[in-house]
Amino acid sequence: MDILNHRIKAVITAQKLIILAVTLLSPALWAKDCFVYFGTFTDNSSRGIYISHLDINSGKLSTPELAASVDSPNYLAVSPDSHFLFAATRGDNQPGSIVSFAIDRKTGGLRRLDMGSSGGDGPCYVSDDAADHCLLAANYSSGSVKSFHLNSDGTFTDGTVIQHYGKGVNPARQAGPHPHCFVPAPKGRYALACDLGLDKVMVYRVNPANAALTPNDPPFAPIAPGSGPRHIAFSPDGKTACVISEMAFTATVFDWDPKLGKLTQRQSLSLLPPGQYDGATFTAAEIEYRPDGRFVYATVRGHNSVSVLAVKRKKLSLIQNLPCGGDFPRGMGIDPSGCWLIVGNQKSKTVTVFAINKRTGLLTPTGQILNAGISVDVKFVPMAN
């Protein structure tokens, strides 16, 4: 009987290993094919939001096509149910705005639903909370953030505008406030804004009934002077937040207390290998966790690279830094399967595709480099059956 039990356990173990191996190697088990939307800055050749189709099994990306003509939709957000897409737009000599679109999950087509003031100048970020009741926008030029109450039909109404005040230690870049992102914390009770000009991550309480904002206590978490915090990403379990600082090209890890709305710094490290620093021309841009939370990815402009950081016991270690395949990598995105990373290269007007090793997290270029306007953001929407 003992021998039989051992054999049964061995078979079960082998089956589990096979399932694990297939899972790691087969993207089809993780997600459907996706539409990929690219936010851009617009000019005569770059005309708005572009769309591609990503084959999850092969990683092949179709030629981007124009999905919606709109002035400089430089940052995008997708609702958790994938029914709506939101864009932060800024035209020349025009006030900033937020635009919402309905997504056709079968064709990827976009139908404009609503448009409203971003609450300031130079909007550079828009996000949607997990409960689909609040939109958040950051206005880099005017130094303000704004919330909106989101309706079930994809339209929205004004919430709260909050103006930031103060300055940082770098007179060239930090003479005033410059919020660069505004994101909901997990579970929707708080919203956090990285302010590049103040070297602070501001924390606000959010009223889910009307999206009203009030400063939290404590109202912010500081970042090292002169760092220029740009974007923040939460780990999938919601316990950790990672801030990428544009001017210092660092990643700073925080523990997140969801009850108090408090960030406690744990670690800060460079996104570049030793000896490759050039603060005059290098600026970090985007940061994102892989869906399983085991790896973090970041882009560095000027250095024109993508960095891979492994996560272990809530701390990061740099395990890879490789060329992005274009010029000035601004935004990037990881598909829901965690198998493919796509980078938007602003100055070369291209997007590049990388394969992600499911076990090691390392990146391998697929050789795909496609034109997609002045690409500055990347978002995924799973296709409907």
Short mmCIF file of C-alpha atoms in Angstrom, two decimals:
data_model
loop_
_atom_site.label_atom_id
_atom_site.label_comp_id
_atom_site.label_asym_id
_atom_site.label_seq_id
_atom_site.Cartn_x
_atom_site.Cartn_y
_atom_site.Cartn_z
CA MET A 1 0.00 0.00 0.00
CA ASP A 2 2.85 2.40 0.84
CA ILE A 3 4.45 1.75 -2.53
CA LEU A 4 1.12 2.43 -4.27
CA ASN A 5 0.66 5.67 -2.35
CA HIS A 6 4.17 6.77 -3.28
CA ARG A 7 3.46 6.01 -6.93
CA ILE A 8 0.19 7.95 -6.82
CA LYS A 9 1.95 10.91 -5.23
CA ALA A 10 4.68 10.74 -7.86
CA VAL A 11 2.12 10.73 -10.67
CA ILE A 12 0.27 13.68 -9.14
CA THR A 13 3.55 15.57 -8.73
CA ALA A 14 4.50 14.88 -12.32
CA GLN A 15 1.08 16.05 -13.51
CA LYS A 16 1.45 19.26 -11.52
CA LEU A 17 4.89 19.88 -13.06
CA ILE A 18 3.51 19.31 -16.55
CA ILE A 19 0.62 21.69 -15.90
CA LEU A 20 3.05 24.28 -14.52
CA ALA A 21 5.35 23.92 -17.52
CA VAL A 22 2.48 24.22 -19.98
CA THR A 23 1.14 27.23 -18.09
CA LEU A 24 4.50 28.96 -18.18
CA LEU A 25 4.98 28.27 -21.87
CA SER A 26 1.45 28.68 -23.20
CA PRO A 27 0.09 32.24 -23.24
CA ALA A 28 -3.26 30.94 -24.54
CA LEU A 29 -4.03 29.55 -21.09
CA TRP A 30 -3.60 32.98 -19.55
CA ALA A 31 -5.54 35.38 -21.75
CA LYS A 32 -7.37 36.02 -25.00
CA ASP A 33 -5.95 37.86 -27.96
CA CYS A 34 -5.90 41.59 -27.33
CA PHE A 35 -6.51 44.90 -28.95
CA VAL A 36 -3.60 47.22 -28.22
CA TYR A 37 -4.25 50.97 -28.08
CA PHE A 38 -1.46 53.51 -28.46
CA GLY A 39 -1.72 57.02 -27.03
CA THR A 40 0.27 59.62 -28.96
CA PHE A 41 1.30 63.20 -29.36
CA THR A 42 -0.16 64.50 -32.61
CA ASP A 43 1.36 66.24 -35.63
CA ASN A 44 0.87 65.97 -39.39
CA SER A 45 1.74 62.27 -39.36
CA SER A 46 0.48 61.27 -35.90
CA ARG A 47 -3.27 61.78 -35.69
CA GLY A 48 -4.64 60.33 -32.44
CA ILE A 49 -5.27 56.94 -30.84
CA TYR A 50 -3.97 53.96 -32.80
CA ILE A 51 -4.99 50.31 -32.52
CA SER A 52 -3.32 46.96 -33.25
CA HIS A 53 -4.22 43.32 -32.72
CA LEU A 54 -1.89 41.19 -30.59
CA ASP A 55 -1.83 37.42 -31.18
CA ILE A 56 -1.22 36.08 -27.67
CA ASN A 57 0.25 32.78 -28.86
CA SER A 58 2.81 34.18 -31.29
CA GLY A 59 3.26 37.73 -30.00
CA LYS A 60 2.67 39.06 -33.52
CA LEU A 61 1.39 42.62 -33.54
CA SER A 62 -0.62 43.85 -36.52
CA THR A 63 0.14 47.13 -38.24
CA PRO A 64 -1.28 49.98 -36.11
CA GLU A 65 -4.25 51.84 -37.59
CA LEU A 66 -5.99 55.04 -36.52
CA ALA A 67 -8.84 54.29 -34.09
CA ALA A 68 -9.85 57.83 -33.09
CA SER A 69 -8.74 61.25 -34.28
CA VAL A 70 -8.10 63.42 -31.21
CA ASP A 71 -5.50 66.02 -30.19
CA SER A 72 -2.49 64.49 -28.40
CA PRO A 73 -4.15 61.66 -26.43
CA ASN A 74 -0.87 61.20 -24.58
CA TYR A 75 -2.12 58.93 -21.82
CA LEU A 76 -4.87 56.31 -21.84
CA ALA A 77 -6.84 54.29 -19.29
CA VAL A 78 -9.16 51.31 -19.72
CA SER A 79 -12.07 50.57 -17.41
CA PRO A 80 -11.78 47.30 -15.43
CA ASP A 81 -14.62 45.74 -17.43
CA SER A 82 -12.92 46.80 -20.71
CA HIS A 83 -16.06 48.61 -21.89
CA PHE A 84 -14.56 52.10 -21.93
CA LEU A 85 -11.32 53.84 -22.85
CA PHE A 86 -10.31 57.25 -21.46
CA ALA A 87 -7.73 59.66 -22.85
CA ALA A 88 -5.93 62.69 -21.43
CA THR A 89 -5.68 65.12 -24.34
CA ARG A 90 -3.96 68.44 -24.86
CA GLY A 91 -4.11 70.52 -28.04
CA ASP A 92 -1.98 73.55 -28.88
CA ASN A 93 -3.24 76.67 -27.07
CA GLN A 94 -6.23 74.73 -25.75
CA PRO A 95 -7.18 73.76 -22.19
CA GLY A 96 -6.59 70.16 -21.24
CA SER A 97 -9.43 67.66 -21.45
CA ILE A 98 -10.46 64.11 -20.64
CA VAL A 99 -12.32 62.14 -23.32
CA SER A 100 -14.21 58.86 -22.90
CA PHE A 101 -14.92 56.26 -25.59
CA ALA A 102 -17.03 53.12 -25.78
CA ILE A 103 -15.00 50.10 -26.92
CA ASP A 104 -16.39 47.63 -29.43
CA ARG A 105 -14.89 44.43 -28.01
CA LYS A 106 -15.28 42.59 -31.32
CA THR A 107 -13.75 45.15 -33.66
CA GLY A 108 -11.79 47.40 -31.29
CA GLY A 109 -13.61 50.44 -32.64
CA LEU A 110 -13.98 53.52 -30.45
CA ARG A 111 -17.13 55.64 -30.15
CA ARG A 112 -16.78 59.00 -28.40
CA LEU A 113 -19.05 59.38 -25.36
CA ASP A 114 -18.02 62.40 -23.32
CA MET A 115 -15.45 65.16 -22.97
CA GLY A 116 -14.68 67.48 -20.07
CA SER A 117 -12.02 69.81 -18.68
CA SER A 118 -9.05 68.13 -17.02
CA GLY A 119 -9.02 70.92 -14.43
CA GLY A 120 -5.73 72.40 -15.55
CA ASP A 121 -3.09 72.67 -18.29
CA GLY A 122 -0.93 69.94 -19.75
CA PRO A 123 -2.85 66.82 -18.65
CA CYS A 124 -0.46 63.90 -18.73
CA TYR A 125 -2.33 61.11 -16.93
CA VAL A 126 -5.79 59.61 -16.52
CA SER A 127 -6.81 56.53 -14.52
CA ASP A 128 -9.96 54.63 -13.55
CA ASP A 129 -10.56 52.97 -10.19
CA ALA A 130 -11.43 49.29 -9.84
CA ALA A 131 -15.03 50.00 -8.86
CA ASP A 132 -15.68 52.04 -12.02
CA HIS A 133 -16.99 55.04 -10.09
CA CYS A 134 -14.07 57.49 -10.29
CA LEU A 135 -11.73 58.98 -12.88
CA LEU A 136 -8.52 60.75 -11.91
CA ALA A 137 -6.43 63.21 -13.95
CA ALA A 138 -3.05 64.89 -13.43
CA ASN A 139 -2.15 68.25 -15.00
CA TYR A 140 1.62 68.61 -15.29
CA SER A 141 1.86 72.22 -16.48
CA SER A 142 -0.58 73.86 -14.05
CA GLY A 143 0.28 71.63 -11.07
CA SER A 144 -3.25 70.41 -10.34
CA VAL A 145 -5.13 67.12 -10.01
CA LYS A 146 -8.80 66.44 -10.62
CA SER A 147 -11.34 63.72 -9.88
CA PHE A 148 -14.52 62.87 -11.79
CA HIS A 149 -17.54 60.79 -10.84
CA LEU A 150 -17.87 58.10 -13.50
CA ASN A 151 -21.34 57.04 -14.63
CA SER A 152 -22.25 53.52 -15.72
CA ASP A 153 -22.61 54.63 -19.36
CA GLY A 154 -19.03 55.94 -19.61
CA THR A 155 -19.96 59.61 -19.15
CA PHE A 156 -18.63 61.56 -16.16
CA THR A 157 -19.27 64.59 -13.97
CA ASP A 158 -16.85 66.92 -12.20
CA GLY A 159 -15.55 65.96 -8.78
CA THR A 160 -12.75 67.94 -7.10
CA VAL A 161 -9.85 70.05 -8.42
CA ILE A 162 -6.88 70.40 -6.07
CA GLN A 163 -3.99 72.76 -6.78
CA HIS A 164 -0.54 71.73 -5.55
CA TYR A 165 1.89 74.33 -4.18
CA GLY A 166 5.62 74.45 -3.50
CA LYS A 167 8.87 73.68 -5.29
CA GLY A 168 11.81 71.31 -5.25
CA VAL A 169 15.59 71.65 -5.12
CA ASN A 170 16.20 71.72 -8.89
CA PRO A 171 15.31 75.23 -10.16
CA ALA A 172 15.29 74.11 -13.80
CA ARG A 173 12.79 71.28 -13.34
CA GLN A 174 11.20 71.90 -9.94
CA ALA A 175 10.37 75.62 -9.77
CA GLY A 176 6.75 74.64 -9.09
CA PRO A 177 4.47 71.62 -8.71
CA HIS A 178 4.23 69.11 -11.57
CA PRO A 179 1.94 66.15 -10.79
CA HIS A 180 2.79 63.47 -13.34
CA CYS A 181 0.33 60.75 -12.39
CA PHE A 182 -2.80 60.29 -10.30
CA VAL A 183 -3.85 56.72 -9.52
CA PRO A 184 -6.38 54.94 -7.31
CA ALA A 185 -4.97 52.79 -4.54
CA PRO A 186 -6.34 49.24 -4.33
CA LYS A 187 -9.95 49.09 -3.04
CA GLY A 188 -10.62 52.68 -4.06
CA ARG A 189 -10.47 54.49 -0.69
CA TYR A 190 -7.41 56.57 -1.58
CA ALA A 191 -5.79 58.20 -4.60
CA LEU A 192 -2.07 58.95 -4.96
CA ALA A 193 -0.37 61.62 -7.08
CA CYS A 194 3.35 61.62 -7.87
CA ASP A 195 4.46 65.26 -8.03
CA LEU A 196 7.75 65.62 -9.90
CA GLY A 197 8.16 69.24 -8.85
CA LEU A 198 7.69 68.65 -5.12
CA ASP A 199 9.47 65.30 -4.65
CA LYS A 200 6.34 64.00 -2.95
CA VAL A 201 3.70 61.33 -3.42
CA MET A 202 0.49 63.09 -2.37
CA VAL A 203 -2.26 60.97 -0.77
CA TYR A 204 -5.98 61.83 -0.93
CA ARG A 205 -9.07 60.20 0.48
CA VAL A 206 -11.79 59.52 -2.10
CA ASN A 207 -15.53 59.63 -1.44
CA PRO A 208 -16.99 56.89 -3.66
CA ALA A 209 -20.41 58.54 -3.75
CA ASN A 210 -19.28 61.65 -5.61
CA ALA A 211 -15.50 61.22 -6.19
CA ALA A 212 -14.75 64.15 -3.85
CA LEU A 213 -11.11 64.41 -2.72
CA THR A 214 -9.73 65.43 0.67
CA PRO A 215 -6.08 65.41 1.80
CA ASN A 216 -5.15 62.38 3.86
CA ASP A 217 -3.34 62.39 7.20
CA PRO A 218 -0.44 61.92 6.53
CA PRO A 219 -0.91 63.98 3.34
CA PHE A 220 2.18 62.75 1.47
CA ALA A 221 5.26 60.54 1.42
CA PRO A 222 8.59 62.23 0.55
CA ILE A 223 11.04 61.09 -2.11
CA ALA A 224 14.77 61.95 -2.05
CA PRO A 225 15.28 65.64 -3.02
CA GLY A 226 15.85 66.15 -6.73
CA SER A 227 14.45 62.73 -7.69
CA GLY A 228 11.36 63.90 -9.56
CA PRO A 229 8.79 61.14 -8.84
CA ARG A 230 6.86 60.42 -12.04
CA HIS A 231 4.70 57.27 -11.91
CA ILE A 232 3.62 54.76 -9.26
CA ALA A 233 2.59 51.12 -9.66
CA PHE A 234 0.97 48.87 -7.07
CA SER A 235 1.85 45.20 -6.75
CA PRO A 236 -1.00 42.80 -7.65
CA ASP A 237 -1.58 41.98 -3.96
CA GLY A 238 -1.90 45.70 -3.17
CA LYS A 239 0.64 45.59 -0.34
CA THR A 240 3.54 47.30 -2.12
CA ALA A 241 3.90 50.40 -4.28
CA CYS A 242 6.83 51.22 -6.54
CA VAL A 243 7.61 54.79 -7.64
CA ILE A 244 9.76 55.58 -10.67
CA SER A 245 11.62 58.89 -10.41
CA GLU A 246 12.25 60.65 -13.70
CA MET A 247 15.26 62.77 -12.77
CA ALA A 248 17.12 60.24 -10.63
CA PHE A 249 16.09 57.21 -12.77
CA THR A 250 15.41 55.20 -9.62
CA ALA A 251 12.73 52.83 -8.39
CA THR A 252 11.60 53.40 -4.81
CA VAL A 253 9.66 50.67 -3.02
CA PHE A 254 7.05 51.48 -0.36
CA ASP A 255 4.93 49.39 1.95
CA TRP A 256 1.29 50.47 1.60
CA ASP A 257 -1.06 50.63 4.59
CA PRO A 258 -4.60 50.51 3.11
CA LYS A 259 -6.23 51.43 6.42
CA LEU A 260 -4.24 54.60 7.09
CA GLY A 261 -3.39 55.51 3.50
CA LYS A 262 0.28 55.58 4.44
CA LEU A 263 3.41 54.85 2.41
CA THR A 264 6.53 53.66 4.25
CA GLN A 265 9.75 53.57 2.24
CA ARG A 266 11.54 50.24 2.11
CA GLN A 267 14.16 50.57 -0.65
CA SER A 268 15.47 52.72 -3.49
CA LEU A 269 17.71 51.54 -6.31
CA SER A 270 18.98 52.66 -9.70
CA LEU A 271 17.32 51.44 -12.88
CA LEU A 272 20.68 51.35 -14.67
CA PRO A 273 23.76 49.13 -14.27
CA PRO A 274 26.77 50.68 -12.50
CA GLY A 275 28.81 53.09 -14.60
CA GLN A 276 26.00 54.01 -17.00
CA TYR A 277 24.70 57.13 -15.29
CA ASP A 278 24.16 60.38 -17.15
CA GLY A 279 21.79 62.65 -15.26
CA ALA A 280 21.96 65.34 -17.94
CA THR A 281 20.25 63.32 -20.67
CA PHE A 282 18.71 60.24 -19.01
CA THR A 283 15.15 60.40 -17.68
CA ALA A 284 13.06 57.48 -16.46
CA ALA A 285 9.48 57.19 -17.69
CA GLU A 286 7.20 54.19 -17.06
CA ILE A 287 7.03 51.40 -14.48
CA GLU A 288 4.79 48.33 -14.32
CA TYR A 289 4.49 45.05 -12.44
CA ARG A 290 4.05 41.82 -14.36
CA PRO A 291 0.55 40.46 -13.61
CA ASP A 292 1.92 37.78 -11.26
CA GLY A 293 3.88 40.39 -9.26
CA ARG A 294 7.24 38.62 -9.57
CA PHE A 295 8.95 41.20 -11.80
CA VAL A 296 8.90 44.96 -12.42
CA TYR A 297 9.70 46.64 -15.76
CA ALA A 298 10.79 50.24 -16.39
CA THR A 299 11.82 52.45 -19.31
CA VAL A 300 14.70 54.94 -19.35
CA ARG A 301 14.76 57.66 -22.01
CA GLY A 302 18.07 58.96 -23.36
CA HIS A 303 19.67 55.69 -22.32
CA ASN A 304 16.93 54.19 -24.56
CA SER A 305 16.55 51.03 -22.56
CA VAL A 306 14.19 48.78 -20.64
CA SER A 307 15.14 47.51 -17.19
CA VAL A 308 13.90 44.32 -15.53
CA LEU A 309 13.80 44.04 -11.75
CA ALA A 310 13.11 40.85 -9.82
CA VAL A 311 10.85 41.02 -6.75
CA LYS A 312 11.84 39.02 -3.69
CA ARG A 313 10.49 39.62 -0.18
CA LYS A 314 9.11 43.00 -1.31
CA LYS A 315 12.53 44.17 -2.49
CA LEU A 316 13.84 44.68 -6.01
CA SER A 317 17.07 43.71 -7.75
CA LEU A 318 18.13 44.73 -11.25
CA ILE A 319 18.53 41.61 -13.39
CA GLN A 320 18.51 42.99 -16.95
CA ASN A 321 18.88 46.22 -18.90
CA LEU A 322 18.63 46.09 -22.69
CA PRO A 323 18.06 48.46 -25.64
CA CYS A 324 14.42 49.40 -26.22
CA GLY A 325 14.71 49.14 -30.01
CA GLY A 326 13.81 52.79 -30.59
CA ASP A 327 14.43 56.36 -29.51
CA PHE A 328 13.04 57.86 -26.28
CA PRO A 329 10.95 55.04 -24.76
CA ARG A 330 8.15 56.77 -22.87
CA GLY A 331 5.24 54.43 -22.18
CA MET A 332 4.99 50.65 -22.24
CA GLY A 333 2.51 47.94 -21.42
CA ILE A 334 2.42 44.26 -20.47
CA ASP A 335 -0.39 42.16 -21.91
CA PRO A 336 -2.75 40.32 -19.48
CA SER A 337 -0.96 37.01 -20.04
CA GLY A 338 2.34 38.49 -18.85
CA CYS A 339 4.08 37.12 -21.96
CA TRP A 340 4.59 40.23 -24.08
CA LEU A 341 5.87 43.73 -23.39
CA ILE A 342 5.33 46.55 -25.89
CA VAL A 343 7.25 49.83 -25.71
CA GLY A 344 6.20 53.14 -27.26
CA ASN A 345 9.21 55.09 -28.56
CA GLN A 346 8.32 58.76 -28.80
CA LYS A 347 11.07 60.24 -30.97
CA SER A 348 11.42 57.34 -33.42
CA LYS A 349 7.60 57.10 -33.74
CA THR A 350 7.74 53.34 -33.29
CA VAL A 351 6.58 50.56 -31.02
CA THR A 352 8.70 47.50 -30.24
CA VAL A 353 7.64 44.08 -28.99
CA PHE A 354 9.52 41.92 -26.46
CA ALA A 355 8.86 38.38 -25.30
CA ILE A 356 8.85 37.88 -21.51
CA ASN A 357 10.27 34.65 -20.12
CA LYS A 358 7.56 33.43 -17.76
CA ARG A 359 10.08 31.83 -15.40
CA THR A 360 12.99 34.29 -15.33
CA GLY A 361 11.19 37.51 -16.29
CA LEU A 362 13.92 38.35 -18.80
CA LEU A 363 13.12 40.08 -22.09
CA THR A 364 13.95 38.99 -25.62
CA PRO A 365 13.34 41.27 -28.64
CA THR A 366 10.94 39.71 -31.14
CA GLY A 367 12.28 41.85 -33.98
CA GLN A 368 8.95 43.63 -34.45
CA ILE A 369 9.32 47.39 -34.83
CA LEU A 370 6.20 49.11 -36.13
CA ASN A 371 5.18 52.71 -36.84
CA ALA A 372 2.40 53.98 -34.54
CA GLY A 373 2.51 57.76 -34.53
CA ILE A 374 4.40 59.57 -31.77
CA SER A 375 3.75 56.68 -29.39
CA VAL A 376 3.77 57.57 -25.69
CA ASP A 377 1.39 55.07 -24.04
CA VAL A 378 0.26 51.44 -24.47
CA LYS A 379 -2.94 49.81 -23.20
CA PHE A 380 -4.48 46.34 -23.73
CA VAL A 381 -8.11 45.21 -24.06
CA PRO A 382 -8.94 41.47 -24.33
CA MET A 383 -11.01 40.66 -27.39
CA ALA A 384 -14.55 39.37 -26.95
CA ASN A 385 -15.35 35.84 -28.09
#
